[in-house]
Amino acid sequence: MAPLTATVLALFVLLSSTLADVPQAVGPELSKIESFDELHDPTHVIIRRATGSKVYDMYHGTSVQAAESIIQTGFRPSKDGMLGPGVYLSRDIRKAQRYPLYLGPADRVILKTRVRVGKVKKIDRQGHPLQRTWHAHGYDTAWVPPNSPMVPSGLTENCVWDPKRVKVLAVVQAPAAAVGKLNSLLHKMKTYHCNYWLVC
C-alpha cells in the first residue's frame, strides 16, 4: 500500500502546482464600485447614476415676467424661505400650482424642469437642526417628503442651492394671453441659445 500512497501523494502535489499557475478571475475592487444615494421616489427618477447624479423632473410656479427671465437667463435663488436660500421646486405639480401666492391661479406659470439634485437632506419637521443650514453641511438639495408636518398641504417640496442644477424643460401652464409668447421664447432659446439652464 505504501507505493500506492506515495504515487497518489505525488499526483496531488503535481495537480496543485499546476492549478496554482492558472490565472484566476479578478473581481472589481470594492473601493472602485460606485455607491448610490437613497432612492427617495423611484416613480419620478429620470436618470440614476453614481452618487450625486440623480436627475428628477420637477415643477416651479412663477409669474409671466419671472418665467421670461428664467427662460432667458436661468434661475436665480430665493434669498430666503422655509428651507433657506435656494431655488424652490416640487415633484408634485399641485405644489407648484399654488405659487406665487400673490397671484391668482389664472395668472400663474408652471415651468417643468429637470433637476440634478446631488446630495439630498431630508427635512421632515419644523425646527429640524439643518432646516436652513443644510448646504453648510455639504448637501445640495433639501427635501420635504410627502405628508410631512412641515407644510399644511402635505405636498413634497425641494430647495436646490445651486441654480445651475436646474434646467428648464417646458412651459406646462400659463395664462392664455402669455402661453404662446412663452413657448415661442423657449423654442427660440433652445434653438439658437442653448445654454446650461435649458434642456435642448
PDB file of C-alpha atoms in Angstrom, residues 12-143:
ATOM      1  CA  PHE A  12      -1.814  15.529  -5.754  1.00  0.00           C
ATOM      2  CA  VAL A  13       1.282  17.725  -5.432  1.00  0.00           C
ATOM      3  CA  LEU A  14       1.660  17.893  -9.221  1.00  0.00           C
ATOM      4  CA  LEU A  15      -2.004  18.853  -9.711  1.00  0.00           C
ATOM      5  CA  SER A  16      -1.843  21.540  -7.013  1.00  0.00           C
ATOM      6  CA  SER A  17       1.206  23.185  -8.549  1.00  0.00           C
ATOM      7  CA  THR A  18      -0.443  23.169 -11.989  1.00  0.00           C
ATOM      8  CA  LEU A  19      -3.616  24.861 -10.716  1.00  0.00           C
ATOM      9  CA  ALA A  20      -1.558  27.487  -8.955  1.00  0.00           C
ATOM     10  CA  ASP A  21      -0.225  28.599 -12.336  1.00  0.00           C
ATOM     11  CA  VAL A  22      -3.713  29.090 -13.844  1.00  0.00           C
ATOM     12  CA  PRO A  23      -4.735  32.807 -13.859  1.00  0.00           C
ATOM     13  CA  GLN A  24      -7.704  33.447 -11.595  1.00  0.00           C
ATOM     14  CA  ALA A  25     -10.615  35.748 -12.486  1.00  0.00           C
ATOM     15  CA  VAL A  26     -10.175  39.027 -10.680  1.00  0.00           C
ATOM     16  CA  GLY A  27     -13.309  40.817  -9.478  1.00  0.00           C
ATOM     17  CA  PRO A  28     -13.593  44.593  -9.151  1.00  0.00           C
ATOM     18  CA  GLU A  29     -12.106  46.167  -6.086  1.00  0.00           C
ATOM     19  CA  LEU A  30     -14.825  47.126  -3.636  1.00  0.00           C
ATOM     20  CA  SER A  31     -13.372  50.597  -3.319  1.00  0.00           C
ATOM     21  CA  LYS A  32     -13.963  51.164  -7.038  1.00  0.00           C
ATOM     22  CA  ILE A  33     -17.625  50.148  -7.075  1.00  0.00           C
ATOM     23  CA  GLU A  34     -19.809  53.245  -7.331  1.00  0.00           C
ATOM     24  CA  SER A  35     -22.251  53.741  -4.488  1.00  0.00           C
ATOM     25  CA  PHE A  36     -25.696  55.265  -4.769  1.00  0.00           C
ATOM     26  CA  ASP A  37     -27.715  57.677  -2.672  1.00  0.00           C
ATOM     27  CA  GLU A  38     -31.013  56.603  -1.177  1.00  0.00           C
ATOM     28  CA  LEU A  39     -33.700  56.487  -3.867  1.00  0.00           C
ATOM     29  CA  HIS A  40     -36.466  58.616  -2.379  1.00  0.00           C
ATOM     30  CA  ASP A  41     -39.146  58.352  -5.069  1.00  0.00           C
ATOM     31  CA  PRO A  42     -38.463  55.836  -7.871  1.00  0.00           C
ATOM     32  CA  THR A  43     -41.533  56.854  -9.914  1.00  0.00           C
ATOM     33  CA  HIS A  44     -40.047  60.281 -10.608  1.00  0.00           C
ATOM     34  CA  VAL A  45     -36.458  59.292 -11.336  1.00  0.00           C
ATOM     35  CA  ILE A  46     -35.369  60.126 -14.875  1.00  0.00           C
ATOM     36  CA  ILE A  47     -31.730  59.039 -14.576  1.00  0.00           C
ATOM     37  CA  ARG A  48     -29.994  57.169 -11.790  1.00  0.00           C
ATOM     38  CA  ARG A  49     -26.224  57.290 -11.901  1.00  0.00           C
ATOM     39  CA  ALA A  50     -23.450  57.366  -9.350  1.00  0.00           C
ATOM     40  CA  THR A  51     -23.802  59.241  -6.081  1.00  0.00           C
ATOM     41  CA  GLY A  52     -24.714  62.893  -6.586  1.00  0.00           C
ATOM     42  CA  SER A  53     -26.074  62.477 -10.113  1.00  0.00           C
ATOM     43  CA  LYS A  54     -29.767  61.638  -9.741  1.00  0.00           C
ATOM     44  CA  VAL A  55     -31.974  63.673 -12.040  1.00  0.00           C
ATOM     45  CA  TYR A  56     -35.653  64.401 -11.444  1.00  0.00           C
ATOM     46  CA  ASP A  57     -38.401  66.235 -13.288  1.00  0.00           C
ATOM     47  CA  MET A  58     -39.822  68.955 -11.031  1.00  0.00           C
ATOM     48  CA  TYR A  59     -42.189  71.910 -11.310  1.00  0.00           C
ATOM     49  CA  HIS A  60     -41.738  75.574 -10.460  1.00  0.00           C
ATOM     50  CA  GLY A  61     -44.553  78.076 -10.022  1.00  0.00           C
ATOM     51  CA  THR A  62     -43.848  81.664 -11.021  1.00  0.00           C
ATOM     52  CA  SER A  63     -45.184  84.773 -12.780  1.00  0.00           C
ATOM     53  CA  VAL A  64     -45.144  85.533 -16.510  1.00  0.00           C
ATOM     54  CA  GLN A  65     -42.413  88.146 -16.109  1.00  0.00           C
ATOM     55  CA  ALA A  66     -40.258  85.877 -13.964  1.00  0.00           C
ATOM     56  CA  ALA A  67     -40.798  82.959 -16.368  1.00  0.00           C
ATOM     57  CA  GLU A  68     -39.473  85.071 -19.248  1.00  0.00           C
ATOM     58  CA  SER A  69     -36.396  85.936 -17.198  1.00  0.00           C
ATOM     59  CA  ILE A  70     -35.811  82.294 -16.218  1.00  0.00           C
ATOM     60  CA  ILE A  71     -36.056  81.137 -19.836  1.00  0.00           C
ATOM     61  CA  GLN A  72     -33.624  83.832 -20.970  1.00  0.00           C
ATOM     62  CA  THR A  73     -31.062  83.810 -18.155  1.00  0.00           C
ATOM     63  CA  GLY A  74     -31.746  80.848 -15.875  1.00  0.00           C
ATOM     64  CA  PHE A  75     -32.974  80.535 -12.310  1.00  0.00           C
ATOM     65  CA  ARG A  76     -31.985  82.876  -9.526  1.00  0.00           C
ATOM     66  CA  PRO A  77     -32.205  81.519  -5.968  1.00  0.00           C
ATOM     67  CA  SER A  78     -34.665  82.970  -3.497  1.00  0.00           C
ATOM     68  CA  LYS A  79     -32.967  84.894  -0.714  1.00  0.00           C
ATOM     69  CA  ASP A  80     -34.940  83.060   1.948  1.00  0.00           C
ATOM     70  CA  GLY A  81     -37.764  80.621   2.548  1.00  0.00           C
ATOM     71  CA  MET A  82     -38.849  77.721   4.728  1.00  0.00           C
ATOM     72  CA  LEU A  83     -35.636  75.877   3.830  1.00  0.00           C
ATOM     73  CA  GLY A  84     -33.420  78.940   3.491  1.00  0.00           C
ATOM     74  CA  PRO A  85     -31.972  80.367   0.257  1.00  0.00           C
ATOM     75  CA  GLY A  86     -32.276  78.392  -2.976  1.00  0.00           C
ATOM     76  CA  VAL A  87     -34.490  77.500  -5.918  1.00  0.00           C
ATOM     77  CA  TYR A  88     -37.812  76.071  -4.732  1.00  0.00           C
ATOM     78  CA  LEU A  89     -39.407  73.298  -6.775  1.00  0.00           C
ATOM     79  CA  SER A  90     -41.619  70.266  -6.317  1.00  0.00           C
ATOM     80  CA  ARG A  91     -42.043  66.867  -7.921  1.00  0.00           C
ATOM     81  CA  ASP A  92     -45.770  67.347  -7.325  1.00  0.00           C
ATOM     82  CA  ILE A  93     -47.294  69.805  -9.797  1.00  0.00           C
ATOM     83  CA  ARG A  94     -50.063  70.590  -7.303  1.00  0.00           C
ATOM     84  CA  LYS A  95     -47.480  72.270  -5.083  1.00  0.00           C
ATOM     85  CA  ALA A  96     -46.176  74.454  -7.911  1.00  0.00           C
ATOM     86  CA  GLN A  97     -49.728  75.444  -8.859  1.00  0.00           C
ATOM     87  CA  ARG A  98     -50.023  77.304  -5.541  1.00  0.00           C
ATOM     88  CA  TYR A  99     -47.281  79.812  -6.374  1.00  0.00           C
ATOM     89  CA  PRO A 100     -46.675  82.715  -6.475  1.00  0.00           C
ATOM     90  CA  LEU A 101     -49.022  83.301  -3.562  1.00  0.00           C
ATOM     91  CA  TYR A 102     -49.720  86.896  -4.604  1.00  0.00           C
ATOM     92  CA  LEU A 103     -51.195  85.829  -7.966  1.00  0.00           C
ATOM     93  CA  GLY A 104     -54.467  84.134  -8.733  1.00  0.00           C
ATOM     94  CA  PRO A 105     -54.410  80.653 -10.320  1.00  0.00           C
ATOM     95  CA  ALA A 106     -55.227  82.021 -13.784  1.00  0.00           C
ATOM     96  CA  ASP A 107     -52.164  84.284 -13.749  1.00  0.00           C
ATOM     97  CA  ARG A 108     -49.575  81.730 -12.675  1.00  0.00           C
ATOM     98  CA  VAL A 109     -46.987  79.993 -14.846  1.00  0.00           C
ATOM     99  CA  ILE A 110     -45.773  76.449 -14.220  1.00  0.00           C
ATOM    100  CA  LEU A 111     -42.373  75.518 -15.614  1.00  0.00           C
ATOM    101  CA  LYS A 112     -41.342  71.898 -15.898  1.00  0.00           C
ATOM    102  CA  THR A 113     -37.676  71.500 -15.050  1.00  0.00           C
ATOM    103  CA  ARG A 114     -35.015  68.832 -14.908  1.00  0.00           C
ATOM    104  CA  VAL A 115     -33.033  68.900 -11.686  1.00  0.00           C
ATOM    105  CA  ARG A 116     -29.731  67.267 -10.778  1.00  0.00           C
ATOM    106  CA  VAL A 117     -30.322  67.042  -7.048  1.00  0.00           C
ATOM    107  CA  GLY A 118     -26.884  65.930  -5.870  1.00  0.00           C
ATOM    108  CA  LYS A 119     -26.630  65.104  -2.186  1.00  0.00           C
ATOM    109  CA  VAL A 120     -30.073  65.360  -0.586  1.00  0.00           C
ATOM    110  CA  LYS A 121     -31.012  66.088   3.014  1.00  0.00           C
ATOM    111  CA  LYS A 122     -34.493  65.119   4.183  1.00  0.00           C
ATOM    112  CA  ILE A 123     -36.120  67.815   6.302  1.00  0.00           C
ATOM    113  CA  ASP A 124     -39.273  66.313   7.768  1.00  0.00           C
ATOM    114  CA  ARG A 125     -40.225  68.591  10.654  1.00  0.00           C
ATOM    115  CA  GLN A 126     -40.268  72.242  11.631  1.00  0.00           C
ATOM    116  CA  GLY A 127     -37.289  73.088  13.789  1.00  0.00           C
ATOM    117  CA  HIS A 128     -35.079  70.442  12.169  1.00  0.00           C
ATOM    118  CA  PRO A 129     -31.477  71.286  13.154  1.00  0.00           C
ATOM    119  CA  LEU A 130     -30.471  71.591   9.475  1.00  0.00           C
ATOM    120  CA  GLN A 131     -33.681  73.200   8.224  1.00  0.00           C
ATOM    121  CA  ARG A 132     -31.897  76.306   6.937  1.00  0.00           C
ATOM    122  CA  THR A 133     -28.256  75.264   7.181  1.00  0.00           C
ATOM    123  CA  TRP A 134     -28.202  72.002   5.185  1.00  0.00           C
ATOM    124  CA  HIS A 135     -25.933  73.446   2.495  1.00  0.00           C
ATOM    125  CA  ALA A 136     -23.285  74.358   5.068  1.00  0.00           C
ATOM    126  CA  HIS A 137     -23.214  70.660   5.990  1.00  0.00           C
ATOM    127  CA  GLY A 138     -22.419  69.507   2.464  1.00  0.00           C
ATOM    128  CA  TYR A 139     -25.884  68.996   0.962  1.00  0.00           C
ATOM    129  CA  ASP A 140     -27.002  70.237  -2.457  1.00  0.00           C
ATOM    130  CA  THR A 141     -30.754  69.902  -2.002  1.00  0.00           C
ATOM    131  CA  ALA A 142     -33.187  69.939   0.908  1.00  0.00           C
ATOM    132  CA  TRP A 143     -36.209  67.682   0.505  1.00  0.00           C
TER     133      TRP A 143
END
